Each structure stands twice: as C-alpha cells, then as structure tokens.
mmCIF file of C-alpha atoms and ligand atoms in Angstrom:
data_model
loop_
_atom_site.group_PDB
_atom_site.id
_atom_site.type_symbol
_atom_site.label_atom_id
_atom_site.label_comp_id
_atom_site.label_asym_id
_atom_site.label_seq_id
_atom_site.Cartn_x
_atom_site.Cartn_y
_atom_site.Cartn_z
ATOM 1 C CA UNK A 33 103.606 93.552 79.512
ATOM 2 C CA UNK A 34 104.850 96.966 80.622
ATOM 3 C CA UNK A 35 106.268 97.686 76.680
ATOM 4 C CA UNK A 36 106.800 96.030 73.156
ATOM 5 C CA UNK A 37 109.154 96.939 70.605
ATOM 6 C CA UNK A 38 108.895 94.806 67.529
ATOM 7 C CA UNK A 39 110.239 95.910 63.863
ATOM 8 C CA UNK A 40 108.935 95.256 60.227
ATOM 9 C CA UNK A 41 111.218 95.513 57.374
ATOM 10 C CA UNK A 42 110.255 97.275 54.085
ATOM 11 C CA UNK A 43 108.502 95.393 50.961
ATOM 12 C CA UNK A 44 109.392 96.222 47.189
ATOM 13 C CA UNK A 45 106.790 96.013 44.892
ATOM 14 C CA UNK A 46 107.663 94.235 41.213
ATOM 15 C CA UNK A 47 103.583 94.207 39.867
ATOM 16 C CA UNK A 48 102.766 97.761 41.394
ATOM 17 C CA UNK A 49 99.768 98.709 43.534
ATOM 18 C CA UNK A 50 98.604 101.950 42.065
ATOM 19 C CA UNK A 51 94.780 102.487 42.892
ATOM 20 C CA UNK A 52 92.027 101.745 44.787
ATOM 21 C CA UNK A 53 88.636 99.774 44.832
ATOM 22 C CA UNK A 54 87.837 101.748 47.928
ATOM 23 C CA UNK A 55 89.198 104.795 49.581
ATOM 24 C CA UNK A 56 87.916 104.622 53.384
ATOM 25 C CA UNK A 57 88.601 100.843 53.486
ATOM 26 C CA UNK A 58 91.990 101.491 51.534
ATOM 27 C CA UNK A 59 91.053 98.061 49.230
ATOM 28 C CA UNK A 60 93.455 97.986 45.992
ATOM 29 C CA UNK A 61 91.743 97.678 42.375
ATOM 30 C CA UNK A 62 94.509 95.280 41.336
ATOM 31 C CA UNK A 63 96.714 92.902 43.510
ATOM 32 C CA UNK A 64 100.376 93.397 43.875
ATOM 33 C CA UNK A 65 103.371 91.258 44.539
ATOM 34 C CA UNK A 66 106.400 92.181 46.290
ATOM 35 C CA UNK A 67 109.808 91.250 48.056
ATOM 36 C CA UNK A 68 110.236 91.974 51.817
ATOM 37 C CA UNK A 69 113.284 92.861 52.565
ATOM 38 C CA UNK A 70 115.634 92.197 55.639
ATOM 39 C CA UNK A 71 118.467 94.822 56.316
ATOM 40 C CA UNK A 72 116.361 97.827 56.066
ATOM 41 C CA UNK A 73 113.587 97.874 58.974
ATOM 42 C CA UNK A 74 111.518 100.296 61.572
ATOM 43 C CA UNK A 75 110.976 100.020 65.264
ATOM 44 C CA UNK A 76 107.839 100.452 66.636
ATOM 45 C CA UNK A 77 107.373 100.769 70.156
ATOM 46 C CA UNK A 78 104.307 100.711 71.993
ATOM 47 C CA UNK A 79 103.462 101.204 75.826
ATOM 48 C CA UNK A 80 100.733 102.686 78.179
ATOM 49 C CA UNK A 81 100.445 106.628 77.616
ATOM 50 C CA UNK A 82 101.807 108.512 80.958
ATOM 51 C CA UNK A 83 98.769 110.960 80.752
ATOM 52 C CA UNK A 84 95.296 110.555 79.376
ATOM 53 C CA UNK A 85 96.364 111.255 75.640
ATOM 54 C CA UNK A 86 98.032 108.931 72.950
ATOM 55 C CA UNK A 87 101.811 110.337 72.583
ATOM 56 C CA UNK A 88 102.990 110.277 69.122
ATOM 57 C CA UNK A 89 106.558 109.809 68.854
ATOM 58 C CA UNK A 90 107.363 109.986 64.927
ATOM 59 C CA UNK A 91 108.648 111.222 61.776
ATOM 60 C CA UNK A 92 105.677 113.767 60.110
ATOM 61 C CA UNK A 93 101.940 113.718 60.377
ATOM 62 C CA UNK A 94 100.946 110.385 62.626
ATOM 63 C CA UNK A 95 97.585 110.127 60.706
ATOM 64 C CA UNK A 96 98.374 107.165 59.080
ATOM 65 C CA UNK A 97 99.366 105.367 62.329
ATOM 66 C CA UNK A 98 96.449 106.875 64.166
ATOM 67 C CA UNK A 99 94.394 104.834 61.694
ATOM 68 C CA UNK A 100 96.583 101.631 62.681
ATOM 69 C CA UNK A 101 95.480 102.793 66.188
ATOM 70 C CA UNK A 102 91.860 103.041 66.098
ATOM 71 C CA UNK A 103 91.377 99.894 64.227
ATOM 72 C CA UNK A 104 93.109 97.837 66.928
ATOM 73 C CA UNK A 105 90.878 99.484 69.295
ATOM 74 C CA UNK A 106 87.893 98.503 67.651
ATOM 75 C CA UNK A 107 89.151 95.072 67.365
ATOM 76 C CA UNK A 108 90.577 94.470 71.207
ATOM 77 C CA UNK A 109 88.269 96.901 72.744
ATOM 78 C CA UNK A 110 91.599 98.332 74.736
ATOM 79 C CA UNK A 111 91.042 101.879 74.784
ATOM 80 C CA UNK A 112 94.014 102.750 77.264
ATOM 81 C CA UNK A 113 96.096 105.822 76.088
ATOM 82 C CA UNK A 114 98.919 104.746 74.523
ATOM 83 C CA UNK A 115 102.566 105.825 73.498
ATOM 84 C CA UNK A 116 103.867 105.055 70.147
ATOM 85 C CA UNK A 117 106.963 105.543 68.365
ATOM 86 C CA UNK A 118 108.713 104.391 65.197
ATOM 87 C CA UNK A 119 112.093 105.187 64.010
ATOM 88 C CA UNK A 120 113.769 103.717 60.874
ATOM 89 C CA UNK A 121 117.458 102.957 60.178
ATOM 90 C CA UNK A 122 116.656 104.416 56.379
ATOM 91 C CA UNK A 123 115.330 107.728 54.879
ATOM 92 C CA UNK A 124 111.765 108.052 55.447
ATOM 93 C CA UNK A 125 108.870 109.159 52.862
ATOM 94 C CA UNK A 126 111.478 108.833 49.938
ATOM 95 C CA UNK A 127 109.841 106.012 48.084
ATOM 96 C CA UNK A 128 111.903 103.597 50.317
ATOM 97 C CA UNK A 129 108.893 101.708 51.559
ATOM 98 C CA UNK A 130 109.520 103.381 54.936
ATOM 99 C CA UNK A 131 105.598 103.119 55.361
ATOM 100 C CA UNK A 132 104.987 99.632 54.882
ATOM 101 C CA UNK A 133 107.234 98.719 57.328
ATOM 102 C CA UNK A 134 106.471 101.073 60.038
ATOM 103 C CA UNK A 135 102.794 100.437 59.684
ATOM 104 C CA UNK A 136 103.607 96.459 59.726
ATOM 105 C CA UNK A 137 105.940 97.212 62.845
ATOM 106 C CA UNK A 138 103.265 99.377 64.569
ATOM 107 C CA UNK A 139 100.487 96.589 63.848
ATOM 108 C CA UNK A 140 102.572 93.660 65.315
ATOM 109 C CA UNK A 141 103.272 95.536 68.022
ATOM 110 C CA UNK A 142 100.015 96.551 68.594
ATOM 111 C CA UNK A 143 99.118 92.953 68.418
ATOM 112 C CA UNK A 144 101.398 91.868 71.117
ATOM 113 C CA UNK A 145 101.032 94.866 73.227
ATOM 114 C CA UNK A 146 96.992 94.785 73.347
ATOM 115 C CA UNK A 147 96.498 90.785 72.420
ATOM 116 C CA UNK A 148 99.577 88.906 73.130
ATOM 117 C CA UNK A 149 99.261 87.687 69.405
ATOM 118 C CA UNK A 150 96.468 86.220 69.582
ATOM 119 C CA UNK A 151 94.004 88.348 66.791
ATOM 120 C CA UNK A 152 94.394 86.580 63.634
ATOM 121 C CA UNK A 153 96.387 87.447 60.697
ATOM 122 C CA UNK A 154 93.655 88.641 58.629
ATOM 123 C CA UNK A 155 92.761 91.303 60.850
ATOM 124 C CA UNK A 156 96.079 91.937 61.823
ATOM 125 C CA UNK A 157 96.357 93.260 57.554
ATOM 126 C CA UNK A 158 92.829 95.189 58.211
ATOM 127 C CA UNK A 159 94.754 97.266 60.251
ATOM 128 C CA UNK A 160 97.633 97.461 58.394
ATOM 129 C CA UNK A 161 96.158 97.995 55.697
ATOM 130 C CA UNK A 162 94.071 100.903 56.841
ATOM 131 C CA UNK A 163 97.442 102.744 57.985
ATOM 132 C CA UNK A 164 99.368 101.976 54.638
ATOM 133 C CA UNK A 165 98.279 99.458 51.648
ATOM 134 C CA UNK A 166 101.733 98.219 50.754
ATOM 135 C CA UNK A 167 102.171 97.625 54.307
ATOM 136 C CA UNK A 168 100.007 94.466 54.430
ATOM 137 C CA UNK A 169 102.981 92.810 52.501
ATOM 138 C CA UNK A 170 105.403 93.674 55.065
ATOM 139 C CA UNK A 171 103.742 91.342 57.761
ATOM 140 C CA UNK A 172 105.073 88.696 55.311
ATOM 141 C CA UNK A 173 107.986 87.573 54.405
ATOM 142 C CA UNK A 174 109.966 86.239 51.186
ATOM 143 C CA UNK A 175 108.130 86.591 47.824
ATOM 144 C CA UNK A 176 104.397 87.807 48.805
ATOM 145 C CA UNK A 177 100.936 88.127 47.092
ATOM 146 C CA UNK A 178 98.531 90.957 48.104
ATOM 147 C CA UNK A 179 94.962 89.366 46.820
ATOM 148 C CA UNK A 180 93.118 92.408 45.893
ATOM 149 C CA UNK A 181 89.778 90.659 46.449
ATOM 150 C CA UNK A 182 86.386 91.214 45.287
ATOM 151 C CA UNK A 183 84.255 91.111 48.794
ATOM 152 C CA UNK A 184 82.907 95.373 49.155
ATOM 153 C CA UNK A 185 84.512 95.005 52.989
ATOM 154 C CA UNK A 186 87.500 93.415 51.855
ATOM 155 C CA UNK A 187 87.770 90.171 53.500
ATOM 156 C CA UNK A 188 88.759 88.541 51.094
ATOM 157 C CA UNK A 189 91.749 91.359 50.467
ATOM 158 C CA UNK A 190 94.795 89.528 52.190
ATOM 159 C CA UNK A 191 98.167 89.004 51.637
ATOM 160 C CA UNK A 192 100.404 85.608 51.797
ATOM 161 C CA UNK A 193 103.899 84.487 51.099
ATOM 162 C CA UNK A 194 103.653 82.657 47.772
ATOM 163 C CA UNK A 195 107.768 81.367 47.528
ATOM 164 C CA UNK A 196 110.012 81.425 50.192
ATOM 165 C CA UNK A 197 113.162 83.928 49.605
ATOM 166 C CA UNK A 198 115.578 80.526 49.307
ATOM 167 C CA UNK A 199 113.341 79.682 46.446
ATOM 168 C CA UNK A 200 114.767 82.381 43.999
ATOM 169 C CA UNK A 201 117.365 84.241 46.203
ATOM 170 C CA UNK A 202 117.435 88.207 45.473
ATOM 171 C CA UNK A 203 119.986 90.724 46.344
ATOM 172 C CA UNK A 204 119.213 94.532 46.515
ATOM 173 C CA UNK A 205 121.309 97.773 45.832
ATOM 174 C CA UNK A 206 119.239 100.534 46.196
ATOM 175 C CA UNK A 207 120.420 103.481 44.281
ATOM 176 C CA UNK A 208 119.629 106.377 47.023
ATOM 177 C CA UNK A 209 118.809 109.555 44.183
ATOM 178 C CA UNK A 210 117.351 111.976 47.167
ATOM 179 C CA UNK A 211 116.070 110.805 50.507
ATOM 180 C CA UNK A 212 114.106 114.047 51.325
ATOM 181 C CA UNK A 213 110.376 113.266 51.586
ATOM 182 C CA UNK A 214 108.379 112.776 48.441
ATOM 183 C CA UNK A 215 106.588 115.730 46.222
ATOM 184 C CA UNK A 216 103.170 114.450 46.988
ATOM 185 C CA UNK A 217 102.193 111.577 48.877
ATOM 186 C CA UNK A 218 100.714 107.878 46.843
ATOM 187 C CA UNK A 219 97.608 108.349 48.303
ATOM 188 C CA UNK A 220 97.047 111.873 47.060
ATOM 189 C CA UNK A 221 98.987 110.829 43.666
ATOM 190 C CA UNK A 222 96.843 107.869 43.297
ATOM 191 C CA UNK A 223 93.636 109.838 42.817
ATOM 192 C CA UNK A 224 94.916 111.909 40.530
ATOM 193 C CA UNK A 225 96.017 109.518 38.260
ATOM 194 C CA UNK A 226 92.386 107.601 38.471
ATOM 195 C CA UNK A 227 90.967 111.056 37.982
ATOM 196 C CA UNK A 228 93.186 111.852 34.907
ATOM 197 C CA UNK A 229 95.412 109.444 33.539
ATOM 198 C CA UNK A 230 94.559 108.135 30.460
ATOM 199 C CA UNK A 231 96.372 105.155 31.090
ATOM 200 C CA UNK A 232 95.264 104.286 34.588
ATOM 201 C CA UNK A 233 92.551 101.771 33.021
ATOM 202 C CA UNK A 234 95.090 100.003 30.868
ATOM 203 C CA UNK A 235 97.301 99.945 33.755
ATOM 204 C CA UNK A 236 95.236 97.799 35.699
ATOM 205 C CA UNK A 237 94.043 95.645 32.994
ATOM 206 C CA UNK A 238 97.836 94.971 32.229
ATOM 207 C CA UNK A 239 98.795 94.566 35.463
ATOM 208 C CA UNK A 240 96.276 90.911 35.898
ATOM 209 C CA UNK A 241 98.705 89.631 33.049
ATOM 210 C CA UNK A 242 102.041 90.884 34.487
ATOM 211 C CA UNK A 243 100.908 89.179 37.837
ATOM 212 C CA UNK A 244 100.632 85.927 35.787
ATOM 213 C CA UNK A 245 103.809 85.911 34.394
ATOM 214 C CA UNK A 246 105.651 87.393 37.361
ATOM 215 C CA UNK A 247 103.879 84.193 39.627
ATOM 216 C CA UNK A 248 105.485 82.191 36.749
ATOM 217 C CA UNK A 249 108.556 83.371 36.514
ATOM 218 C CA UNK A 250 109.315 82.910 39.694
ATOM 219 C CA UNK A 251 107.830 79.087 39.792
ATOM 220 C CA UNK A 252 110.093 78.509 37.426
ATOM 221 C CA UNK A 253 113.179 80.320 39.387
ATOM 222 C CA UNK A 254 113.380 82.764 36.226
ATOM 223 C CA UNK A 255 115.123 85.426 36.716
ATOM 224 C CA UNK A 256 115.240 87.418 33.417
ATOM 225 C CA UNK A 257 111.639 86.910 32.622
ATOM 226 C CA UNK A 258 111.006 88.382 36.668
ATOM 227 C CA UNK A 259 112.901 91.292 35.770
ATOM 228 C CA UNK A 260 111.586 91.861 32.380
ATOM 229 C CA UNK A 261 108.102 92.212 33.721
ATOM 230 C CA UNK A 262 109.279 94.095 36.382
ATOM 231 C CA UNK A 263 110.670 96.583 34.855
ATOM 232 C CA UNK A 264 107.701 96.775 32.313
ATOM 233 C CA UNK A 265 105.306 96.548 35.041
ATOM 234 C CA UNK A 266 106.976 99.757 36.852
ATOM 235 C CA UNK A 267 107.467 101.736 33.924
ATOM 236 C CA UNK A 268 104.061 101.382 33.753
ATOM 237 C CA UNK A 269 103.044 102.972 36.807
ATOM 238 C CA UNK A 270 105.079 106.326 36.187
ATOM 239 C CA UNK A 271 103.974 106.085 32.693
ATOM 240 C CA UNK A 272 100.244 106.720 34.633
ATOM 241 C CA UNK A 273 101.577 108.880 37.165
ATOM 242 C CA UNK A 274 103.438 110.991 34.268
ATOM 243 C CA UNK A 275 100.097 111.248 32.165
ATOM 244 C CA UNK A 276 98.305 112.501 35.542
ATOM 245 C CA UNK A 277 97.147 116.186 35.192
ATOM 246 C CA UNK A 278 99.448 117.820 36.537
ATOM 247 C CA UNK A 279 102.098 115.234 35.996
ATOM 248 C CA UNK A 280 103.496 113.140 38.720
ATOM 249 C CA UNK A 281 107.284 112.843 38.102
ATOM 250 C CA UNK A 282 108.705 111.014 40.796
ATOM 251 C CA UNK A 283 111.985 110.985 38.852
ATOM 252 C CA UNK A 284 115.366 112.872 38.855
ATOM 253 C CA UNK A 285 118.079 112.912 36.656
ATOM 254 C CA UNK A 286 120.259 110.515 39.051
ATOM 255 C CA UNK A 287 117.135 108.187 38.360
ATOM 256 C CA UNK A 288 117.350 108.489 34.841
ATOM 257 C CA UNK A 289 121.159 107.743 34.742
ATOM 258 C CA UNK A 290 120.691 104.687 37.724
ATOM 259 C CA UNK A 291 118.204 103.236 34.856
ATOM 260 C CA UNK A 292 120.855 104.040 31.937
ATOM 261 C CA UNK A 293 123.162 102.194 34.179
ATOM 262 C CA UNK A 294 121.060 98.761 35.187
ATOM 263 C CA UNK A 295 120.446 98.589 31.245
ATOM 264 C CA UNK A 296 124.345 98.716 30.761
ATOM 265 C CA UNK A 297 124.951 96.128 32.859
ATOM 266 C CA UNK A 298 122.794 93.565 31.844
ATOM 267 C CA UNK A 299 124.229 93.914 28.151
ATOM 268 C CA UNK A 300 127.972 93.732 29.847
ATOM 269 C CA UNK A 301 126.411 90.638 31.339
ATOM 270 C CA UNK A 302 125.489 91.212 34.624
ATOM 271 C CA UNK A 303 122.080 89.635 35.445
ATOM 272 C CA UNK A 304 119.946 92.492 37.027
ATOM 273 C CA UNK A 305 116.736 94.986 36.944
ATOM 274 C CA UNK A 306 115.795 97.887 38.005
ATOM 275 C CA UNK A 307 112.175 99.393 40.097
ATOM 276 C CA UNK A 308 111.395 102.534 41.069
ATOM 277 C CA UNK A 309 108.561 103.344 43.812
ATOM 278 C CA UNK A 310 106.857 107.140 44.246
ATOM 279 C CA UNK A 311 110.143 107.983 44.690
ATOM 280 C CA UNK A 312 113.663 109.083 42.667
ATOM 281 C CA UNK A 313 115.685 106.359 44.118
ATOM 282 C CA UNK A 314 115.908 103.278 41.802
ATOM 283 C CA UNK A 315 115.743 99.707 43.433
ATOM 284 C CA UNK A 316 118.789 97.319 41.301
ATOM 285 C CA UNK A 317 117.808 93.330 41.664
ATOM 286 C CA UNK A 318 120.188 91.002 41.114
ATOM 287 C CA UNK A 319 121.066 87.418 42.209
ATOM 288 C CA UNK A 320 123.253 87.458 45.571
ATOM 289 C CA UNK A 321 126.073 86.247 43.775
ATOM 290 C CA UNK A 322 126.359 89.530 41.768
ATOM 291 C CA UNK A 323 125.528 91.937 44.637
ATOM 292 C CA UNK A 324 128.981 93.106 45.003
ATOM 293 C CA UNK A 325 129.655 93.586 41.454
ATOM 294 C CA UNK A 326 126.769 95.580 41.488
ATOM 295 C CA UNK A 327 127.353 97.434 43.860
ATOM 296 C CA UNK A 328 130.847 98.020 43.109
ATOM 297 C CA UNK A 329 129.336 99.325 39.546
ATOM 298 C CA UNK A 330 126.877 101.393 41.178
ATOM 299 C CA UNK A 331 129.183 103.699 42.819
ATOM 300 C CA UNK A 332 129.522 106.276 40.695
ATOM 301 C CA UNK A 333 126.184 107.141 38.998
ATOM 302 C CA UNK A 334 125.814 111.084 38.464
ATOM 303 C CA UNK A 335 123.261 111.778 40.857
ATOM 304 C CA UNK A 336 123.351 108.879 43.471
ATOM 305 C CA UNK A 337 124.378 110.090 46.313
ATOM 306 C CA UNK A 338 124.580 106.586 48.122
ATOM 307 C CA UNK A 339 124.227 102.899 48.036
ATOM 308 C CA UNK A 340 121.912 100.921 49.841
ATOM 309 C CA UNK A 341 121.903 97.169 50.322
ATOM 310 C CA UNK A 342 119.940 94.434 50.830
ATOM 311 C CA UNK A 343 118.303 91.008 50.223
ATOM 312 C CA UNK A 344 114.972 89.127 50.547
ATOM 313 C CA UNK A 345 114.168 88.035 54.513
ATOM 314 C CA UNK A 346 113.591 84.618 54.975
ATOM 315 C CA UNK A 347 111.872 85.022 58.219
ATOM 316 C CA UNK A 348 110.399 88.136 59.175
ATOM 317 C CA UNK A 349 112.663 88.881 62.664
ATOM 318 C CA UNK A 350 116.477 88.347 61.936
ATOM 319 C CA UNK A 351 117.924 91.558 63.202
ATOM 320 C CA UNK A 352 118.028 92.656 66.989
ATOM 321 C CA UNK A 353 116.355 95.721 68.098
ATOM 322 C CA UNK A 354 119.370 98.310 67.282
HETATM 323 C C1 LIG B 47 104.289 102.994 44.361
HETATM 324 O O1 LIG B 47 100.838 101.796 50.190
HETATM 325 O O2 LIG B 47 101.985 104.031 50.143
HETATM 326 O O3 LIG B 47 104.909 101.937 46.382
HETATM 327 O O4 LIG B 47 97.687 102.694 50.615
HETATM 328 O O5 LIG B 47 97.549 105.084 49.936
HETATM 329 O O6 LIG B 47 99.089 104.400 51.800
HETATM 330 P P1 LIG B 47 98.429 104.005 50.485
HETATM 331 O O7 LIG B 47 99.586 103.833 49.431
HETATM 332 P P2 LIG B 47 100.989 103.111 49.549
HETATM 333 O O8 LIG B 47 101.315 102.937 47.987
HETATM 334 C C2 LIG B 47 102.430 102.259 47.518
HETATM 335 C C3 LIG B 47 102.587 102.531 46.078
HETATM 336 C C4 LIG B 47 103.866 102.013 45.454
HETATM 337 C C5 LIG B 47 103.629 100.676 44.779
HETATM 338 C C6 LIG B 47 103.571 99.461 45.683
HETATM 339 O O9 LIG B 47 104.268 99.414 46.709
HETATM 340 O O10 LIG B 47 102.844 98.520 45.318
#
C-alpha cells in the first residue's frame, strides 16, 4: 500500500464532554453522546515519509496528531517515517468539531496504512482518543455513546453507536458566528473550569441524568424531550465555562441572537434546538423535513455570517474523497 486517504466526518455533542478522569490518558469524568455527521468531513492522508522525519502537512500545531502517531506505533510496532496530512472542507478550530474528525480520519488511516484494518476497534479509540476525546465518537456513526468507564487505563472507556441515524432522522443548520480559531483551546479550558468553576461538580452530576433521558428520548423517537435536554445540557457547559476564573465565553453576539432565533421558531412552530460547542457558532437541529425552512429562516441572523448544513451519517463513508 504505497498511500491511504480515508476521511471522518465531525460528531456533535447533545450531553457534553467537559472534563477529565485523567489527563495523560485523556479518559472523560462523565460520558457523552453525540450525532456524527455526514456532509462536513476531513481527509487524512498517510504515506511513507521521503526522508527520515515524519512530515506534517496541517492546519496549526500537529501535537495532537503526533499523539495519534505514537500510539499507533506502539501498537503496530511500524516505526517508518511517515507523511501525514489532513485538510477539511469546513473552518477549523472554531468549535466545528474539526478535531474529532481529523483525529478519527488520521486513526483509520493509520489503521489501514500500518495494519490493513486489522487492530481492533477498541484500540483504534485509544488512539483516537489520545489525539482528541470527542474524536472517539467520530469513528462511529448515527446516534453514539462515549462510555466514560471506570477501569484507571481506560479500557473500559469506548464508544458505540446506540440508534442508527434512520431511527430518529436529524437535519443540521449550523449557524457559522466566526470561523477563526477558538480563544483558548477545550483542553486548556477544561482545566480551568475543574480548577475554578463552581459548577463543574454539579455539571457532571447532572450530566448522568441528562444522559438518561437523552438515551430515552431518543428510544422513544422524541424529539422535543431530545432537544429540551439538549439545550439544558449545553447551557450547562458554558454556564461552567462562564463561572471559570477568568471566564470562558465562547459566545458572540451573533450566538446570542442564533439562540434568540431557534427559541422563536419553535414557538412559530417549527420543531428545532439549538447546541453550541467551545465555539460562537450555534448548531440548529431539526427533523429533515424542516431543514429548509430552517434554513431559509436562518438567513438573516445579525451576526451569522453563513449557513452550514447537514444531517446524521448513516454509514460512516458516503462521500468520495473531494
Ligand atoms: C465542547 O475533545 O476537543 O466539544 O479531549 O481535550 O481534545 P480534548 O477535548 P475535545 O473537547 C470537546 C468538548 C466539546 C464537547 C463535546 O464534544 O463533548
């Protein structure tokens, strides 16, 4: 195999990730549940290194996929040089989930490129997960359940598609607030809230009970009650991240008004619900039936500068390498 190019598509969070059990082995406190996504994706591509160093071939610091790296190496015992690269077809580092789904991408690829698939899916989210937390749910698809696990070297901590998208069909418009890269990055924010926030206890307390009702809301192909908790469930997190010290405010006043707007909606009738990631842009759920309404509401919010769209993947490779 001379070179593999394999993509991942982004996950969105609705019962929030936001701490961790243990820093080196990036372990969550909680576990999270998400929505991987189909439209929105990144490339990685992985081949043998011309010279004897890895070549990096990506948007900012490659630390995080360094980590992705060395834990493959350790696994396969293939130490050749390699050359990596990701690229996205959507803003990266602006709380788009454009790390979970180039550390996914980057993982699978490393999988076929050094194993020809053949290490086993709970490793494959070790090294995931070591790159980017969230990113363990992008090697999934439809609705999926990130177990945080008890074990101290987390192998119980693995992820799992709990519905399939078909089950309770979701459409996305992505309100795009500011796709510049993010203040300060969810690790870094993440310890400051444990270190500060008032609220990050309660937060993860909550967030056991939210997961229960957000399982069975979906079993029951509930859409309000999903987006009620939801929306509680992320207001949540910035609530913590806002009671950090200093404060982490993720948001902008196009945020504000995208929220103001998803509220309006849903009174004019308009199933819906909003999330918001360490990022300004604000996420809009809705059954596929109403995307277009939606979106055709959505376009002009003060302070969105664009629309982004997209619904849950039912497998995890629909879309051709672009
Ligand atoms: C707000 O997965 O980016 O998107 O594991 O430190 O890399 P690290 O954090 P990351 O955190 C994601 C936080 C979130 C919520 C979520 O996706 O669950």
């Amino acid at each position: 195999m001379t070179e593999v190019r394999i993509s991942a598509a982004p996950n969105i969070a609705l019962i929030k990730y936001w701490g961790k059990r243990h820093k080196a082995l990036n372990l969550p406190l909680t576990s999270s549940f998400s929505v991987t996504l189909s439209q929105m994706r990144s490339w990685a591509t992985v081949r043998e290194a011309s010279g004897k160093a890895d070549e990096w071939n990506l948007m900012g610091d490659p630390s995080k996929a360094q980590r992705v790296v060395e834990a493959a190496r350790q696994t396969t015992g293939d130490r050749r040089p390699l050359y990596v690269s990701i690229e996205n077809n959507f803003p990266s580092g602006a709380g788009l989930a454009s790390s979970a789904s180039s550390m996914a991408a980057l993982t699978r690829a490393l999988s076929r490129f050094l194993a020809d698939d053949t290490v086993p899916m709970n490793q494959l989210t070790t090294w995931s997960r070591l790159g980017s937390g969230s990113s363990v749910r992008s090697l999934f698809p439809g609705y999926v359940h990130w177990e945080a696990g008890t074990d101290p070297e987390g192998k119980d901590c693995i992820a799992e598609t709990r519905f399939e998208a078909m089950h309770l069909p979701l459409a996305l418009v992505a309100c795009v607030v500011d796709d510049q890269p993010k203040p300060i990055g969810s690790t870094a924010a993440m310890e400051r809230s444990r270190d500060t926030s008032p609220l990050y206890e309660e937060f993860h307390t909550k967030n056991t009970s939210m997961m229960k009702i957000a399982l069975d809301a979906v079993t029951r192909r509930d859409f309000i009650a999903l987006g009620e908790v939801s929306e509680a469930n992320c207001l949540l997190m910035h609530e913590v991240m806002q009671t950090s010290g200093p404060p982490i405010n993720y948001f902008k006043p196009g945020t504000h008004a995208a929220i103001d707007h998803t509220r309006k909606l849903r009174a004019e009738g308009i199933p819906c619900f909003f999330t918001i990631d360490a990022g300004p842009n604000v996420k809009i759920f809705c059954p596929p039936e109403y995307q277009e309404s939606v979106r055709r509401a959505c376009e002009n919010i003060p302070g969105v500068k664009r629309l982004l769209l997209d619904r849950i993947a039912t497998q995890l490779d629909p879309v051709e390498a672009a």
